[in-house]
Short mmCIF file of C-alpha atoms and ligand atoms in Angstrom, two decimals:
data_model
loop_
_atom_site.label_atom_id
_atom_site.label_comp_id
_atom_site.label_asym_id
_atom_site.label_seq_id
_atom_site.Cartn_x
_atom_site.Cartn_y
_atom_site.Cartn_z
CA MET A 32 -0.22 0.35 -0.43
CA THR A 33 1.37 3.31 -1.23
CA VAL A 34 2.07 5.99 1.60
CA ARG A 35 1.52 9.65 0.89
CA ILE A 36 4.26 11.81 2.11
CA ILE A 37 3.34 15.38 2.56
CA LEU A 38 5.71 18.53 2.51
CA ALA A 39 4.56 21.13 4.77
CA SER A 40 6.43 23.98 3.45
CA THR A 41 6.45 26.70 0.96
CA SER A 42 9.42 27.09 0.40
CA GLN A 43 10.48 26.28 -3.45
CA ILE A 44 13.47 25.39 -2.97
CA ARG A 45 12.54 22.55 -0.57
CA GLN A 46 9.90 21.64 -3.35
CA SER A 47 12.14 21.58 -6.03
CA LEU A 48 14.79 19.10 -4.21
CA LEU A 49 12.36 16.44 -2.95
CA ARG A 50 11.33 16.70 -6.69
CA SER A 51 14.50 16.18 -7.87
CA ALA A 52 14.63 13.19 -6.06
CA CYS A 53 11.78 11.75 -7.53
CA VAL A 54 9.94 11.84 -5.18
CA PRO A 55 6.58 11.33 -4.47
CA PHE A 56 4.59 14.49 -2.80
CA ASP A 57 2.14 16.96 -2.20
CA ALA A 58 3.22 20.22 -0.73
CA ILE A 59 0.68 21.87 1.66
CA ALA A 60 1.42 25.34 3.39
CA PRO A 61 1.68 24.83 7.28
CA GLN A 62 0.29 28.58 7.88
CA VAL A 63 1.82 28.11 10.87
CA ASP A 64 2.80 32.28 12.91
CA GLU A 65 6.68 31.26 13.46
CA GLN A 66 7.78 35.23 14.46
CA ALA A 67 5.56 34.36 17.75
CA VAL A 68 6.53 30.81 18.13
CA LYS A 69 10.43 31.78 18.00
CA SER A 70 9.83 34.96 20.27
CA ALA A 71 8.33 33.15 22.94
CA LEU A 72 11.09 29.84 22.38
CA LEU A 73 13.42 32.82 22.58
CA SER A 74 12.57 34.66 25.60
CA GLU A 75 12.86 30.99 27.52
CA GLY A 76 15.92 31.13 26.66
CA ALA A 77 15.79 28.51 23.96
CA ALA A 78 18.59 27.47 22.08
CA PRO A 79 18.47 27.90 18.10
CA ARG A 80 18.43 24.11 17.33
CA ASP A 81 15.49 23.92 19.94
CA ILE A 82 13.25 26.51 18.31
CA ALA A 83 14.17 24.72 14.73
CA ASP A 84 13.31 21.51 15.86
CA ALA A 85 10.17 23.14 17.61
CA LEU A 86 8.79 24.62 14.72
CA ALA A 87 9.51 22.15 12.89
CA GLU A 88 7.02 19.54 14.68
CA MET A 89 5.09 22.80 14.65
CA LYS A 90 4.53 22.57 10.93
CA ALA A 91 4.86 18.33 10.68
CA ARG A 92 2.07 18.39 13.45
CA LYS A 93 -0.45 20.96 12.56
CA ILE A 94 -1.17 19.05 8.95
CA SER A 95 -0.80 15.39 10.32
CA GLN A 96 -3.59 16.38 12.21
CA ARG A 97 -5.95 16.63 9.00
CA CYS A 98 -4.37 14.20 6.85
CA GLY A 99 -4.74 10.69 8.84
CA ASP A 100 -1.45 8.31 7.99
CA ALA A 101 0.00 10.38 5.85
CA LEU A 102 3.94 10.89 6.49
CA VAL A 103 4.03 14.71 6.70
CA ILE A 104 7.70 15.74 7.17
CA GLY A 105 7.89 19.34 8.38
CA CYS A 106 11.13 21.81 8.53
CA ASP A 107 12.85 24.72 10.11
CA GLN A 108 16.05 26.40 9.82
CA VAL A 109 17.97 28.87 11.79
CA LEU A 110 20.63 30.65 11.17
CA ALA A 111 23.04 32.17 14.53
CA LEU A 112 25.73 34.41 14.20
CA GLU A 113 27.47 35.05 17.85
CA GLY A 114 24.89 33.26 19.49
CA ARG A 115 21.88 35.44 18.55
CA LEU A 116 19.53 34.21 15.97
CA LEU A 117 18.97 36.25 12.82
CA SER A 118 16.06 36.04 10.53
CA LYS A 119 14.93 36.34 7.21
CA PRO A 120 15.43 40.35 5.30
CA ALA A 121 12.39 41.80 5.16
CA THR A 122 13.79 44.80 2.76
CA MET A 123 17.01 45.00 0.86
CA ASP A 124 18.45 47.31 3.79
CA ASP A 125 17.70 44.78 6.02
CA ALA A 126 19.72 42.12 4.10
CA ALA A 127 22.68 44.50 3.33
CA THR A 128 22.89 45.00 7.09
CA GLN A 129 22.67 41.20 7.67
CA LEU A 130 25.36 40.54 5.35
CA THR A 131 27.29 42.97 6.80
CA GLN A 132 27.49 42.03 10.06
CA MET A 133 28.09 38.49 8.84
CA ARG A 134 31.49 38.88 6.34
CA GLY A 135 34.67 37.86 7.58
CA LYS A 136 32.57 35.71 10.40
CA ALA A 137 31.60 32.30 10.60
CA HIS A 138 27.94 31.62 11.45
CA HIS A 139 25.88 28.23 11.80
CA LEU A 140 22.72 26.82 9.56
CA ILE A 141 20.50 24.76 11.70
CA SER A 142 18.22 22.34 9.31
CA ALA A 143 15.48 20.51 11.34
CA ALA A 144 13.29 18.21 9.64
CA VAL A 145 10.26 16.69 12.12
CA ILE A 146 8.06 13.61 9.94
CA CYS A 147 4.31 12.84 12.10
CA GLU A 148 1.90 10.01 11.39
CA ASN A 149 -1.81 10.84 12.42
CA GLY A 150 -0.73 14.26 14.18
CA ALA A 151 2.07 12.56 16.28
CA PRO A 152 6.08 12.98 15.16
CA VAL A 153 7.53 9.64 14.44
CA TRP A 154 11.16 10.94 13.33
CA ARG A 155 13.40 14.01 13.76
CA HIS A 156 16.66 15.36 12.58
CA ALA A 157 18.22 18.42 12.92
CA GLY A 158 21.63 18.93 11.46
CA VAL A 159 24.60 22.43 11.34
CA VAL A 160 26.87 23.98 8.60
CA LYS A 161 29.18 26.36 9.79
CA MET A 162 29.57 29.35 7.03
CA GLN A 163 32.67 31.14 6.88
CA MET A 164 32.37 33.76 5.03
CA ARG A 165 34.27 36.26 3.27
CA ASP A 166 34.79 40.14 4.21
CA VAL A 167 33.20 41.00 1.40
CA SER A 168 33.07 45.00 0.86
CA ASP A 169 30.08 47.14 1.18
CA THR A 170 30.36 47.54 -2.26
CA TYR A 171 30.02 44.21 -3.75
CA ILE A 172 27.16 43.82 -0.28
CA ASN A 173 25.43 46.32 -2.09
CA GLN A 174 25.50 45.18 -5.36
CA TYR A 175 25.13 41.44 -4.80
CA VAL A 176 21.70 42.83 -2.79
CA ALA A 177 20.60 44.49 -5.96
CA ARG A 178 21.09 41.71 -8.01
CA ASN A 179 19.51 39.29 -6.02
CA TRP A 180 17.14 40.70 -3.95
CA THR A 181 13.81 38.65 -5.55
CA SER A 182 15.48 35.97 -4.54
CA ILE A 183 17.30 36.15 -1.63
CA ARG A 184 14.64 37.53 0.24
CA HIS A 185 13.27 33.62 0.90
CA SER A 186 16.27 32.74 2.12
CA VAL A 187 17.18 33.27 6.17
CA GLY A 188 20.31 34.45 5.74
CA ALA A 189 19.93 36.71 2.69
CA TYR A 190 21.86 34.35 -0.03
CA LYS A 191 21.21 31.60 -2.22
CA LEU A 192 24.56 29.19 -1.78
CA GLU A 193 23.17 27.65 -5.40
CA GLU A 194 23.46 31.02 -6.78
CA GLU A 195 26.13 34.26 -6.66
CA GLY A 196 25.79 33.93 -3.00
CA VAL A 197 28.35 31.37 -2.82
CA ARG A 198 30.78 34.15 -4.17
CA LEU A 199 30.35 35.27 -0.21
CA PHE A 200 32.05 32.01 0.96
CA GLU A 201 35.59 30.87 1.76
CA ARG A 202 34.76 27.84 3.75
CA ILE A 203 31.04 25.76 4.04
CA THR A 204 31.79 23.33 6.82
CA GLY A 205 28.33 20.49 6.78
CA ASP A 206 25.62 18.47 4.87
CA HIS A 207 24.95 20.95 1.28
CA PHE A 208 21.61 20.60 1.56
CA HIS A 209 20.92 21.73 4.97
CA VAL A 210 22.04 24.96 3.83
CA LEU A 211 19.71 25.19 1.16
CA GLY A 212 17.30 23.84 4.07
CA LEU A 213 16.54 19.89 3.81
CA PRO A 214 18.35 17.54 5.50
CA LEU A 215 17.70 15.77 2.23
CA LEU A 216 19.57 12.66 3.02
CA GLU A 217 18.86 11.75 6.48
CA VAL A 218 14.91 12.12 5.23
CA LEU A 219 15.68 10.36 2.06
CA GLY A 220 16.82 7.17 4.79
CA PHE A 221 13.87 7.33 6.54
CA LEU A 222 10.91 7.49 3.73
CA THR A 223 13.01 4.54 2.17
CA THR A 224 13.48 2.28 6.09
CA ARG A 225 9.85 3.03 6.28
CA GLY A 226 9.22 1.02 2.94
CA ALA A 227 7.56 5.01 1.90
CA LEU A 228 10.71 4.81 -1.00
CA GLU A 229 11.83 2.10 -3.16
CA ALA A 230 15.46 1.25 -2.93
N1 GTP B 189 17.58 28.27 -2.20
C1 GTP B 189 18.17 28.35 -1.16
N2 GTP B 189 16.89 28.84 -0.01
C2 GTP B 189 17.75 29.02 1.27
C3 GTP B 189 19.49 28.76 1.42
N3 GTP B 189 19.28 28.95 2.99
C4 GTP B 189 17.92 29.36 3.51
N4 GTP B 189 17.40 29.06 2.75
C5 GTP B 189 15.98 29.00 2.69
O1 GTP B 189 15.43 29.81 3.64
C6 GTP B 189 13.85 29.39 4.48
C7 GTP B 189 14.02 29.38 5.49
O2 GTP B 189 12.94 29.53 6.35
P1 GTP B 189 12.09 28.95 7.25
O3 GTP B 189 11.25 29.07 8.07
O4 GTP B 189 12.61 27.38 7.59
O5 GTP B 189 11.14 28.22 5.91
P2 GTP B 189 10.05 28.90 4.77
O6 GTP B 189 10.68 29.36 3.62
O7 GTP B 189 9.68 30.68 5.77
O8 GTP B 189 9.09 27.90 4.82
P3 GTP B 189 8.33 26.69 5.59
O9 GTP B 189 8.99 25.49 5.48
O10 GTP B 189 6.87 26.96 4.65
O11 GTP B 189 8.04 27.27 6.44
C8 GTP B 189 13.93 27.87 4.03
O12 GTP B 189 12.74 28.52 2.46
C9 GTP B 189 14.92 27.67 3.40
O13 GTP B 189 14.91 27.46 2.20
C10 GTP B 189 20.22 28.62 -0.01
O14 GTP B 189 21.11 28.89 0.50
N5 GTP B 189 19.05 28.29 -0.94
#
């Protein structure tokens, strides 16, 4: 019996990664108020990893509660710079400011995924990638943002590694898919083990 797979995400890259892997799935927007949850968890002193995990679980649970025995994948990615959480830039100025704060330093991307079935978590994973950014100039940052704003506005770090954003980095330590926002190998491993994917 084929198990239905649902991705509880509006993220284009997450959907694209599963499609490229020939995973049959439906995408459903989780419509979770991430900012409210993130603020509440931060006020309780939650660690970035715990915040990403909690948000991923919320997204997966919300959709799973109304989708029977489908396997529902929820994801969340947070960026930690010197222990401080940065969010998606609201404006081009925010993007330039954020990139200026990050240049010449290392920041960490934490990518979490939780899979729920019948409204309860059955699997979870969170991975961290260390991103060492070049000490790029103000001029380059402003030109980079102007050239790429429509694309990078949806990325937590105000960059897309698979596009021009790769020029911002001198070293990346960790899994490429975690940078894009989906622990793809780990998710595929679970779906295969569960018999939801052929292998
Ligand atoms: N294409 C691309 N996307 C990135 C990159 N880095 C971060 N992101 C995206 O930044 C977004 C992080 O925000 P999240 O809150 O985790 O997810 P979202 O985009 O709001 O989508 P939902 O899953 O519906 O919550 C995700 O969509 C990631 O895929 C990158 O290098 N390339």
